[in-house]
mmCIF file of C-alpha atoms and ligand atoms in Angstrom:
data_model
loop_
_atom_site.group_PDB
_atom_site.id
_atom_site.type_symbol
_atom_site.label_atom_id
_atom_site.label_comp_id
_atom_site.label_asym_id
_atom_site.label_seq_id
_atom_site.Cartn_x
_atom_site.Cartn_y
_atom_site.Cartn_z
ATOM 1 C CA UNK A 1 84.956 87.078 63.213
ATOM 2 C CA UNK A 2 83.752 88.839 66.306
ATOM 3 C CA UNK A 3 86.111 90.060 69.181
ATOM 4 C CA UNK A 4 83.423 90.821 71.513
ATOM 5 C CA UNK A 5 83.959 89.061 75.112
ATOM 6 C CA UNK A 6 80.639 88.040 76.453
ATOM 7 C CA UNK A 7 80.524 86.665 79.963
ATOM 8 C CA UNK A 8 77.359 85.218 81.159
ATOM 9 C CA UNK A 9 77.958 86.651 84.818
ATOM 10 C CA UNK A 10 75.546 84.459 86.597
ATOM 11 C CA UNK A 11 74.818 80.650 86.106
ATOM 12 C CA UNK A 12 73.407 77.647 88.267
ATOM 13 C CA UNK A 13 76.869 76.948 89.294
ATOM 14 C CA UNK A 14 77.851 79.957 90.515
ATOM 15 C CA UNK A 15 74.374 80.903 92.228
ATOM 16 C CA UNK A 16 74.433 77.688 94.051
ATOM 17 C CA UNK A 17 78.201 77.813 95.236
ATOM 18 C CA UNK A 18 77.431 81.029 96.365
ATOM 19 C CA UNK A 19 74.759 80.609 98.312
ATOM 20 C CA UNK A 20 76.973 77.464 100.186
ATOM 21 C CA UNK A 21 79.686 79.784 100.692
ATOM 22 C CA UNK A 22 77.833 82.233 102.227
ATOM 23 C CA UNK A 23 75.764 80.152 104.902
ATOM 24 C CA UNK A 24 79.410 78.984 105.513
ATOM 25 C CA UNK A 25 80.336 82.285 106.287
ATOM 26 C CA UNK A 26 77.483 83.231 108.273
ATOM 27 C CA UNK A 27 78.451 80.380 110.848
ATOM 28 C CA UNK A 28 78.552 82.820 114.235
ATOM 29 C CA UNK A 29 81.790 84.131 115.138
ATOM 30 C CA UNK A 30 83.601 83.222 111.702
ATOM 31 C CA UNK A 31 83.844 87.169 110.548
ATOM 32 C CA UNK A 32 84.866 88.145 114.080
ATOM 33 C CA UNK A 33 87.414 85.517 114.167
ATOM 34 C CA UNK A 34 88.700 86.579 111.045
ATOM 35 C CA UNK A 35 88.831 90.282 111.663
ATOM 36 C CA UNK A 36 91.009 89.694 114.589
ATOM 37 C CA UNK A 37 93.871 87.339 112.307
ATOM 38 C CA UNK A 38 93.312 89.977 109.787
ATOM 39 C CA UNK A 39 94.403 92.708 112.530
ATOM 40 C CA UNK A 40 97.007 90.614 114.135
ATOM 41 C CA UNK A 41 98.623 90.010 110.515
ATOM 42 C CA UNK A 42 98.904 93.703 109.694
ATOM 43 C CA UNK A 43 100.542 94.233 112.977
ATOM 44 C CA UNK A 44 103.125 91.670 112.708
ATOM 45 C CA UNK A 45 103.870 92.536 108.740
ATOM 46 C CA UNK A 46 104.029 95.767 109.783
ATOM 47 C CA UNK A 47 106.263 95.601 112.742
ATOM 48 C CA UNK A 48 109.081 93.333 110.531
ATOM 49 C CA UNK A 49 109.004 95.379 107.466
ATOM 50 C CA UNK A 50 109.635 98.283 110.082
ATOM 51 C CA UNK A 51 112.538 96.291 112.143
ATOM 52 C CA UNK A 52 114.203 95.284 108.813
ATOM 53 C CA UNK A 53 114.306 98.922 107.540
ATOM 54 C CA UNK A 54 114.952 100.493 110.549
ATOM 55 C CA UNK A 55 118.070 97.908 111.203
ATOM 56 C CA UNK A 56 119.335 97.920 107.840
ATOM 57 C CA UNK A 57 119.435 101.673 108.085
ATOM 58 C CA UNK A 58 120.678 102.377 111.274
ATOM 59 C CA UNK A 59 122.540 99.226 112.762
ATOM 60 C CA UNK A 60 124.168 97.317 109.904
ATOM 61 C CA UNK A 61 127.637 97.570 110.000
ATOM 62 C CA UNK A 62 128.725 94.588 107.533
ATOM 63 C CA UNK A 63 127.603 93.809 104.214
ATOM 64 C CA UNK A 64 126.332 90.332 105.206
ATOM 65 C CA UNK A 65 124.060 91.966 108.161
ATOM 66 C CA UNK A 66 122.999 94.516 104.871
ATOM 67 C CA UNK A 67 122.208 91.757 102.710
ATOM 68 C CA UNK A 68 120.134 89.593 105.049
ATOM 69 C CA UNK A 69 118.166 92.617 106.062
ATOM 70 C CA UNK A 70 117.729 93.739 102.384
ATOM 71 C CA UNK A 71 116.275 90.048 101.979
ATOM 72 C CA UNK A 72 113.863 90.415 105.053
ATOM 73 C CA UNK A 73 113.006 93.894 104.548
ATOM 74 C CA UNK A 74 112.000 92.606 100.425
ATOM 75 C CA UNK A 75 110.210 89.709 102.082
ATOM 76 C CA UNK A 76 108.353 91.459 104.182
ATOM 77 C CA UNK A 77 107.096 94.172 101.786
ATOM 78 C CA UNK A 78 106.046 91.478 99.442
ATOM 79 C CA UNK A 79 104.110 90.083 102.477
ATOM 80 C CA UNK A 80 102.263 93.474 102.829
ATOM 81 C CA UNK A 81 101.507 93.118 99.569
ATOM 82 C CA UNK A 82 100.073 90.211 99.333
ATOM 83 C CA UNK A 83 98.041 90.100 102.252
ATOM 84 C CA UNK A 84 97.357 93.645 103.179
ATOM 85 C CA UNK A 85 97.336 95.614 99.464
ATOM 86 C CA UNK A 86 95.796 93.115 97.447
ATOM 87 C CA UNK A 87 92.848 92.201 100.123
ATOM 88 C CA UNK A 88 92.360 96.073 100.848
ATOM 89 C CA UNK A 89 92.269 97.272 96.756
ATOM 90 C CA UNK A 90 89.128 94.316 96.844
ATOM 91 C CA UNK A 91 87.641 96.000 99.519
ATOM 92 C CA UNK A 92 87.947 92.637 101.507
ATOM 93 C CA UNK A 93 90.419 93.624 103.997
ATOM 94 C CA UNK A 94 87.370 94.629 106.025
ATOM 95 C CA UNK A 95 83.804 95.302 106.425
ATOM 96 C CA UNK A 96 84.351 98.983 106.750
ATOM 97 C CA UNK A 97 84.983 100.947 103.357
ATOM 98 C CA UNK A 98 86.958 103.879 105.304
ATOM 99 C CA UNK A 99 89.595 101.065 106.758
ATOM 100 C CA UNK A 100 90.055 99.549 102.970
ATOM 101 C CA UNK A 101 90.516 102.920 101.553
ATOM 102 C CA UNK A 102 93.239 103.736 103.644
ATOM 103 C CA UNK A 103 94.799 100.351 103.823
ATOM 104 C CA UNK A 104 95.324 100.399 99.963
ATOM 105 C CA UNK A 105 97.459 103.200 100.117
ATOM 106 C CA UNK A 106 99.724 100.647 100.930
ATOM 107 C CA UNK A 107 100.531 100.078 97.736
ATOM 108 C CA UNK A 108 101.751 103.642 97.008
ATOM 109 C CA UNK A 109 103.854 103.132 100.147
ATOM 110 C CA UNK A 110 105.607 100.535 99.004
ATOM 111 C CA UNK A 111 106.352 102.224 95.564
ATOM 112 C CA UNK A 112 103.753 101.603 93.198
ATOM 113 C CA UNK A 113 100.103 103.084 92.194
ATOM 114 C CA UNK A 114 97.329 101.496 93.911
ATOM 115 C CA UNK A 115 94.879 103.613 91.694
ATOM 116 C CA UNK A 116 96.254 101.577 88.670
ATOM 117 C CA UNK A 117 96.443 98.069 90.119
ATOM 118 C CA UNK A 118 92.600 98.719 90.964
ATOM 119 C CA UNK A 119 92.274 99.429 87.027
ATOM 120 C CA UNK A 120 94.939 96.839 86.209
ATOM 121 C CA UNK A 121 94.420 93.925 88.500
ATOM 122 C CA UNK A 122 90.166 94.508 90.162
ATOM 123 C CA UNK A 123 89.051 95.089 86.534
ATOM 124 C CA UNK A 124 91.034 94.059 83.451
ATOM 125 C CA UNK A 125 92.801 90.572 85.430
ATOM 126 C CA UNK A 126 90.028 89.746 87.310
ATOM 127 C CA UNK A 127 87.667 90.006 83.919
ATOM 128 C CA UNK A 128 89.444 89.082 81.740
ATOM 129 C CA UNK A 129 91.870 86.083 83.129
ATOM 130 C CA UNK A 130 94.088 84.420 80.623
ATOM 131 C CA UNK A 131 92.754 85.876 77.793
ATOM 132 C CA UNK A 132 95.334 87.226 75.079
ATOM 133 C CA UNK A 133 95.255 90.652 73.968
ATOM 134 C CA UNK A 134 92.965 91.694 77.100
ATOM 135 C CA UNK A 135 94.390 90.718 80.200
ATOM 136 C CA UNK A 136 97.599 92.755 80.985
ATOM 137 C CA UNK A 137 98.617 90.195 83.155
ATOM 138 C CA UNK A 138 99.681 87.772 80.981
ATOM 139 C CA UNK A 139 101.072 90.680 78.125
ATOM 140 C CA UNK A 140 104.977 90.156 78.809
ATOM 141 C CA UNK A 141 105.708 90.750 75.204
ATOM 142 C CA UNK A 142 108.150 91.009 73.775
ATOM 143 C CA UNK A 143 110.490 89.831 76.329
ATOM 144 C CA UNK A 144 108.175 86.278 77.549
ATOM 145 C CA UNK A 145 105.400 84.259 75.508
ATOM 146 C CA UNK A 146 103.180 83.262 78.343
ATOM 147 C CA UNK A 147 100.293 82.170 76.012
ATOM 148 C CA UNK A 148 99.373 80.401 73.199
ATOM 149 C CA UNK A 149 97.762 83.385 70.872
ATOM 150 C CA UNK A 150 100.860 85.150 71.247
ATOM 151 C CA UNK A 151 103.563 85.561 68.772
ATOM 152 C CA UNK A 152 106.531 83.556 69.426
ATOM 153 C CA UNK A 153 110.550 85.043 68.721
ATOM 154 C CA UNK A 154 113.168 83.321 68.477
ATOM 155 C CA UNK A 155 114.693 84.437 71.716
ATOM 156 C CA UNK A 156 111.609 82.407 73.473
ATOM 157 C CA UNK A 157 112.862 79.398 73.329
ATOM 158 C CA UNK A 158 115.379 80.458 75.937
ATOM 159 C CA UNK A 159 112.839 81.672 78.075
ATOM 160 C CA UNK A 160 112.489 79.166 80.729
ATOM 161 C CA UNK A 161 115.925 80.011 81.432
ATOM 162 C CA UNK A 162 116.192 83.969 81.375
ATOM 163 C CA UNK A 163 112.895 85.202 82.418
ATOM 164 C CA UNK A 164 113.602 84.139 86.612
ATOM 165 C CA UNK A 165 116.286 87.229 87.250
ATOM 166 C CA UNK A 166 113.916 89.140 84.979
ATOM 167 C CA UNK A 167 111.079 88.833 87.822
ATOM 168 C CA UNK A 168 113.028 90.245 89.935
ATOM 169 C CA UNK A 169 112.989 93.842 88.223
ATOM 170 C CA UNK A 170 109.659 94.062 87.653
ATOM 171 C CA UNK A 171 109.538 96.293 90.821
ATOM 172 C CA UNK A 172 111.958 98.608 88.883
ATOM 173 C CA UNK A 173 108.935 98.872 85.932
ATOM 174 C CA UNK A 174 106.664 99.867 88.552
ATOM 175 C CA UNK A 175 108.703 102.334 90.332
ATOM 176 C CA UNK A 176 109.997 104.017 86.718
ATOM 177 C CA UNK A 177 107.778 104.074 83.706
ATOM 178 C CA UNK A 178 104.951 101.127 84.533
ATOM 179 C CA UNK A 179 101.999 103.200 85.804
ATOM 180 C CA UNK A 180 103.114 106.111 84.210
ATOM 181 C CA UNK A 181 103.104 104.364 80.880
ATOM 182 C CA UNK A 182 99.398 103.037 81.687
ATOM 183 C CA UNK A 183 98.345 106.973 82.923
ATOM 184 C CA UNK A 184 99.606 108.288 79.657
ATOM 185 C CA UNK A 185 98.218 105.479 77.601
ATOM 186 C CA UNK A 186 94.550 105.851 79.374
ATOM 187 C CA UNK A 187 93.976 102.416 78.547
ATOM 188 C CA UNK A 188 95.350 98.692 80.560
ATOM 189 C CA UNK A 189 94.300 96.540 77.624
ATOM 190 C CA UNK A 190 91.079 97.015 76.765
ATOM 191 C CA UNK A 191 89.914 98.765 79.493
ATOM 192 C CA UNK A 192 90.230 102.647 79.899
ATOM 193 C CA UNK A 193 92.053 104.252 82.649
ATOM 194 C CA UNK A 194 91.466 107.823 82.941
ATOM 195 C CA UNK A 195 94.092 110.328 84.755
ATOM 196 C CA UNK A 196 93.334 110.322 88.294
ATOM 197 C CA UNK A 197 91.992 113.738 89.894
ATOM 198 C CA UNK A 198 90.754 114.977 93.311
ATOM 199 C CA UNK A 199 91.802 112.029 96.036
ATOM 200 C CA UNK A 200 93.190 109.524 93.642
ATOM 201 C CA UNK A 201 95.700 112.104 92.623
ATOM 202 C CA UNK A 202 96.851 113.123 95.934
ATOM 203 C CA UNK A 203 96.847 109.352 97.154
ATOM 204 C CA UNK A 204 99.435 108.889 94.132
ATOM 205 C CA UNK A 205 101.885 111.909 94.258
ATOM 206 C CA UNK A 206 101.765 111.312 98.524
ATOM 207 C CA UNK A 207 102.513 107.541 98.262
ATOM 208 C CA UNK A 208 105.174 108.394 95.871
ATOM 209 C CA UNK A 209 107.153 110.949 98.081
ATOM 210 C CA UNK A 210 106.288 108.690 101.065
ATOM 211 C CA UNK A 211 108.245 106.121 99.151
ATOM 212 C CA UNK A 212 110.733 107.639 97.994
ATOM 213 C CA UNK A 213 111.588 109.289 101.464
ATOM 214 C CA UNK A 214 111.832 105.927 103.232
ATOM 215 C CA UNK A 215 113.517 104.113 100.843
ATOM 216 C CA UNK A 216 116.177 107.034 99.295
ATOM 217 C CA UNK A 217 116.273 109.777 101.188
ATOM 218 C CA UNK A 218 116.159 108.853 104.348
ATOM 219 C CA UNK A 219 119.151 105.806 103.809
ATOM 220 C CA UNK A 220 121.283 108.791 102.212
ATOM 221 C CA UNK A 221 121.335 111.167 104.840
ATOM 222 C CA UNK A 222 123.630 108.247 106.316
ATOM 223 C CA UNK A 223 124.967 106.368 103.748
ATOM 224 C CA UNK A 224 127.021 106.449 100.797
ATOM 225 C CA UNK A 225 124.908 106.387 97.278
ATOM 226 C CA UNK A 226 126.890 103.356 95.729
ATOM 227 C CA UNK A 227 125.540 101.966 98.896
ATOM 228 C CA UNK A 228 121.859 102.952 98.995
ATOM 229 C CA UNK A 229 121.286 102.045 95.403
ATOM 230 C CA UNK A 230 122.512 98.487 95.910
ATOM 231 C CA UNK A 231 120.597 97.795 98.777
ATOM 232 C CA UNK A 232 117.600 99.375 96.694
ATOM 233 C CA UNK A 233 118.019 97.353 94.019
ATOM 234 C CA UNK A 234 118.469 94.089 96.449
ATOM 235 C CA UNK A 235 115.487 94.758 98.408
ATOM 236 C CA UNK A 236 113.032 95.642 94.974
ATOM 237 C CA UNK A 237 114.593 92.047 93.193
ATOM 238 C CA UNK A 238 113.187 89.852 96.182
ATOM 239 C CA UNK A 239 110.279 92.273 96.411
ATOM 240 C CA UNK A 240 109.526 91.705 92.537
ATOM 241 C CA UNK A 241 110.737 88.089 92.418
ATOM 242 C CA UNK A 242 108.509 86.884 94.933
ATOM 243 C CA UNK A 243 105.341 89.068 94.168
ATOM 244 C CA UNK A 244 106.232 87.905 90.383
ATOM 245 C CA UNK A 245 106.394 83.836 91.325
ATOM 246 C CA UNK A 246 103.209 83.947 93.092
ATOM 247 C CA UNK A 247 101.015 85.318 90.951
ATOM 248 C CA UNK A 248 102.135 83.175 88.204
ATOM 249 C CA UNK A 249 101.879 80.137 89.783
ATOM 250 C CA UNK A 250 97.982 80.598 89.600
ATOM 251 C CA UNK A 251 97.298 81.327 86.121
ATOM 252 C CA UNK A 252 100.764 80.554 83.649
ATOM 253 C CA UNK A 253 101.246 76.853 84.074
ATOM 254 C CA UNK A 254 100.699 73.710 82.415
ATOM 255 C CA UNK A 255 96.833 73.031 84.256
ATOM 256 C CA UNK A 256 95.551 76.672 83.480
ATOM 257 C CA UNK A 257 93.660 77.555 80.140
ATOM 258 C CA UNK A 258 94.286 79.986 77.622
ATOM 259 C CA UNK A 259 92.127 82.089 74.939
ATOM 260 C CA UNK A 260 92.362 85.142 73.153
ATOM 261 C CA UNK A 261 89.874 87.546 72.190
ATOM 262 C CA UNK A 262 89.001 86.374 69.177
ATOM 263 C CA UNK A 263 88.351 82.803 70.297
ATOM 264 C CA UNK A 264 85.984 84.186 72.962
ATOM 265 C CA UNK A 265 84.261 86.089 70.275
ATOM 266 C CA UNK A 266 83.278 83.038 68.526
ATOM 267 C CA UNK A 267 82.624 80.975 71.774
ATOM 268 C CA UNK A 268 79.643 83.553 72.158
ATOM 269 C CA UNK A 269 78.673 83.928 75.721
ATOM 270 C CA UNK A 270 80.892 82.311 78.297
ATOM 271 C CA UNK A 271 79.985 81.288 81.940
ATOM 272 C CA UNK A 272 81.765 83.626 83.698
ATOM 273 C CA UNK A 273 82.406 81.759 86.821
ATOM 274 C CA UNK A 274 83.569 78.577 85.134
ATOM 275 C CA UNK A 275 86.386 80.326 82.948
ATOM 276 C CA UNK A 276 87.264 81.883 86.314
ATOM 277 C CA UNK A 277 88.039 78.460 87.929
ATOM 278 C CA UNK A 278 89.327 77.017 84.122
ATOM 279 C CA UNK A 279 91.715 79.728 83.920
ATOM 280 C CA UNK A 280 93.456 79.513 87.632
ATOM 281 C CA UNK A 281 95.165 76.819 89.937
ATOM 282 C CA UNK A 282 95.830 76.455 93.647
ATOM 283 C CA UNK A 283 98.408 75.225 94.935
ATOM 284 C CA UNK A 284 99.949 74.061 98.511
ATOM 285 C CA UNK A 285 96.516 74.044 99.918
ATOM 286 C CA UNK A 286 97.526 72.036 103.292
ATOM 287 C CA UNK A 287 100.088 74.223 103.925
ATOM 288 C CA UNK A 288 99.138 76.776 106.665
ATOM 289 C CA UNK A 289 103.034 79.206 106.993
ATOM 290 C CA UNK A 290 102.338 79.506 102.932
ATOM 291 C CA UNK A 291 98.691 80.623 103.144
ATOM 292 C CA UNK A 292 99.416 83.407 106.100
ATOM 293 C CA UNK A 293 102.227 84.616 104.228
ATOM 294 C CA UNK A 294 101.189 84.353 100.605
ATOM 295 C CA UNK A 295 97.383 85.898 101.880
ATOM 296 C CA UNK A 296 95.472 82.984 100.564
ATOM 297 C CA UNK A 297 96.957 83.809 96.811
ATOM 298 C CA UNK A 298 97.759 79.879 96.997
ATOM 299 C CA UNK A 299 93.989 79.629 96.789
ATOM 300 C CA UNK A 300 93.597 82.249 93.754
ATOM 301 C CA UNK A 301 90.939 79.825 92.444
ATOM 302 C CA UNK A 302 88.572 80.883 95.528
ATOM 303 C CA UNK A 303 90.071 84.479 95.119
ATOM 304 C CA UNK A 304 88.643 84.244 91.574
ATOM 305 C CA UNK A 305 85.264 82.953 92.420
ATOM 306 C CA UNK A 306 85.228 85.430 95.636
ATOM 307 C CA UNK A 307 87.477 88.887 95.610
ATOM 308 C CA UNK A 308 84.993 90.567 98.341
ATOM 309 C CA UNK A 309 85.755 87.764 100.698
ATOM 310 C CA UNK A 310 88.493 88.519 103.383
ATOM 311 C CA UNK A 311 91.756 86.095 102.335
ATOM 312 C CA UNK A 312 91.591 84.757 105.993
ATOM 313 C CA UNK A 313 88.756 82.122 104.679
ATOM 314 C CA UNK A 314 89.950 80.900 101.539
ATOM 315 C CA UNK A 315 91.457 77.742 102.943
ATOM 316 C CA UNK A 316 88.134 76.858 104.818
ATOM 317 C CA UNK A 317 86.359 77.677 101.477
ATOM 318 C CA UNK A 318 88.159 75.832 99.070
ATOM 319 C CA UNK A 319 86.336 72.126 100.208
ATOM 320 C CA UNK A 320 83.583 73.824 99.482
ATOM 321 C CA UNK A 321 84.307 75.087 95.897
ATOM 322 C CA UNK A 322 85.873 71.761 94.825
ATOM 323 C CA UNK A 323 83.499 70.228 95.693
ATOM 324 C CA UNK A 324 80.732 71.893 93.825
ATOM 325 C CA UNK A 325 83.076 72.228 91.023
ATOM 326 C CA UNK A 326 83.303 68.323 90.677
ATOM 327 C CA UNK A 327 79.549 68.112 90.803
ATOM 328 C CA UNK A 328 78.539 70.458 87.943
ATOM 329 C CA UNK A 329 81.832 69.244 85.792
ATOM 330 C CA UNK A 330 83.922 72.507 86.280
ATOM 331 C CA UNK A 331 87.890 71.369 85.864
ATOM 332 C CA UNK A 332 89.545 72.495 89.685
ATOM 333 C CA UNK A 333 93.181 72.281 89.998
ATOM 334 C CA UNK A 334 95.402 72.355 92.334
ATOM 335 C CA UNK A 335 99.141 71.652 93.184
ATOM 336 C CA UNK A 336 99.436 69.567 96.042
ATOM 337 C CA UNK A 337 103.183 71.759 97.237
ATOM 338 C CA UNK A 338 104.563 75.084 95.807
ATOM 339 C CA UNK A 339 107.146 72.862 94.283
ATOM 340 C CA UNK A 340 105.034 71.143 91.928
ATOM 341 C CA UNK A 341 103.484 74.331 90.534
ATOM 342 C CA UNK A 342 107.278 76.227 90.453
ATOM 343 C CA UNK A 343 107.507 73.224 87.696
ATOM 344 C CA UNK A 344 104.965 73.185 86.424
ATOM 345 C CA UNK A 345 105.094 76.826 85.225
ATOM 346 C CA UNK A 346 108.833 76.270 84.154
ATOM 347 C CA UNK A 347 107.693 73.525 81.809
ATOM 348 C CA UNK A 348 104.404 76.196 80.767
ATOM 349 C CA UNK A 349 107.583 78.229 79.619
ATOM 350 C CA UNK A 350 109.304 76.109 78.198
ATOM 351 C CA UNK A 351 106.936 74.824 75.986
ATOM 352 C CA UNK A 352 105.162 78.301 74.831
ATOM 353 C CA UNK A 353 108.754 79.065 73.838
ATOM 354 C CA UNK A 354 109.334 76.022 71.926
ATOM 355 C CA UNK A 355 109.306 75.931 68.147
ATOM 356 C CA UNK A 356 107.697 73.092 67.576
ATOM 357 C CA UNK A 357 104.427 73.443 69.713
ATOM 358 C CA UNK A 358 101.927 75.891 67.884
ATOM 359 C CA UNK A 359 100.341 76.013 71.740
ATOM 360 C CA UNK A 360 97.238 74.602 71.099
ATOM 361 C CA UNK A 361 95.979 73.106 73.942
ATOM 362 C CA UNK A 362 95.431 69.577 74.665
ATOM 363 C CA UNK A 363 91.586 68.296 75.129
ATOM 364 C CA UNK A 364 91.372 67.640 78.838
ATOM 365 C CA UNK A 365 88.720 65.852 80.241
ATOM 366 C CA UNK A 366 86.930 67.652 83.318
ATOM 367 C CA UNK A 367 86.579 66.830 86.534
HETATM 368 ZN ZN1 ZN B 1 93.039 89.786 93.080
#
């Protein structure tokens, strides 16, 4: 049996979407236009992650006033995240490499290492979607069974139940022993991550102490501990929750498929671009607050396809990629609200941890 994942990176699929993506792009004015939202964005994330901190530090005075900020303040973060961090660690946020490389330090700001997610999330997700054993993403083990080559516990079955709250303390992982673990480790599944040195190493130690100033040191100079640690923890669950919810609407739901290492092996060489699109699902595509605020992560199946493309396009782009999928037979989903796809992972759950279903998938027809 091999175990050797083989992707065939090219293809007449993907040449030809990509050359009708890119004359779309070239339209005059487009990258302008989209440099400009891209700027605006940052300014307003920027400005309400700052107003919630700064208000929640300074001007609260009741616990109600604490706990809405702590919910903005986690909101907006997650926002940063998803539109500033994750575009600039692709190097789409812009054009110019020196405005990417500092705009992913965001990440560090906001507590965790942006020189692992680039190991983590560029490489081993982005390679190596939905496949068991190799992409970290889906590894939740032992506490979730997200796919069907994974061993199921007892304790699964409950899963569709316990694992929401458990989202919401991912950001705790990251903050404590997640990247840390990975460092140590040198390896995020199959892929090696060395220790970082020079640049990478002062990016991570200087986010760290940036983030730990604003969000503990800084609040206890003028506030009880009891008091900054619950407001920490607060802030980092809807941080976590909503990062968490987000990303697994696109790949861990009923629509999405599944392998495992092995099963590539024996597949032999895969179409890269297709398993891309096979492996992820949109969602809430005519829905223009979610796809500001979620940074066109409702559209992860054009995010697949096209990581060095700004977000700000993705919803123009995604007529374009159905469309070619349909004609050369490559299966594109997509949930029509956010609602449908919040269910439709909750079922995905439910049924990976139920005894009965071995999770073999079910032959679906494409198109
Ligand atoms: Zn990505």
């Amino acid at each position: 049996m091999s175990s050797t994942i083989d992707f065939d990176g090219g293809g007449e699929f993907y040449t030809d979407l990509k050359a009708r993506v890119r004359a779309h792009l070239a339209e005059p004015g487009r990258a302008r236009r989209a440099h400009r939202r891209m700027y605006a964005k940052t300014a307003v994330l920027i400005i309400w992650t700052v107003v919630s901190w700064a208000l929640l530090v300074f001007a609260a005075s009741t616990w109600w006033q604490a706990a809405l900020l702590c919910v903005s303040l986690g909101l907006a973060l997650a926002g940063i995240g998803f539109s500033i961090t994750h575009d600039a660690n692709h190097g789409s946020y812009s054009p110019n490499r020196n405005v990417n490389r500092t705009m992913r330090w965001s990440l560090d700001v906001i507590g965790a290492s942006s020189y692992v997610w680039r190991t983590k999330h560029n490489v081993v997700h982005h390679t190596f979607t939905n496949i068991a054993g190799a992409d970290s993403d889906i590894e939740q083990l032992p506490l979730a069974r997200l796919a069907p080559d994974q061993k199921r516990r007892w304790f699964h079955r409950f899963q569709h139940v316990y694992i929401w709250p458990l989202y919401g303390l991912f950001s705790v992982k990251w903050h404590t022993v997640g990247d840390l673990g990975l460092m140590l480790r040198g390896q995020v599944g199959l892929t090696p991550l060395r220790w970082p040195r020079g640049r990478e190493l002062f990016g991570l130690v200087a986010g760290k102490a940036v983030f730990v100033a604003w969000s503990i040191v800084i609040p206890l100079l003028f506030h009880p501990v009891w008091q900054v640690a619950v407001a920490f923890l607060a802030t980092s669950f809807v941080l976590a929750f909503t990062i968490a919810i987000v990303f697994q609407l696109a790949h861990c739901l009923e629509e999405a498929e599944f392998s495992s290492i092995d099963a590539m092996g024996e597949a032999g060489r895969t179409e890269w671009a297709r398993h891309q699109v096979e492996t992820t699902v949109d969602f809430a595509p005519g829905n223009p607050f979610l796809a500001w605020y979620l940074g066109g992560l409702n559209f992860q199946i054009e995010h697949h396809l096209f990581t060095r493309v700004c977000h700000i396009h993705y919803p123009d782009i995604a007529p374009i990629v159905r469309e070619t999928c349909e004609e050369y037979g490559v299966r594109y989903q997509s949930h029509a609200t956010i609602w449908s796809a919040v269910a439709s992972h909750a079922r995905w759950l439910k049924r990976m941890g139920a005894k009965a279903d071995t999770g073999r998938r079910m032959a679906v027809s494409p198109g």
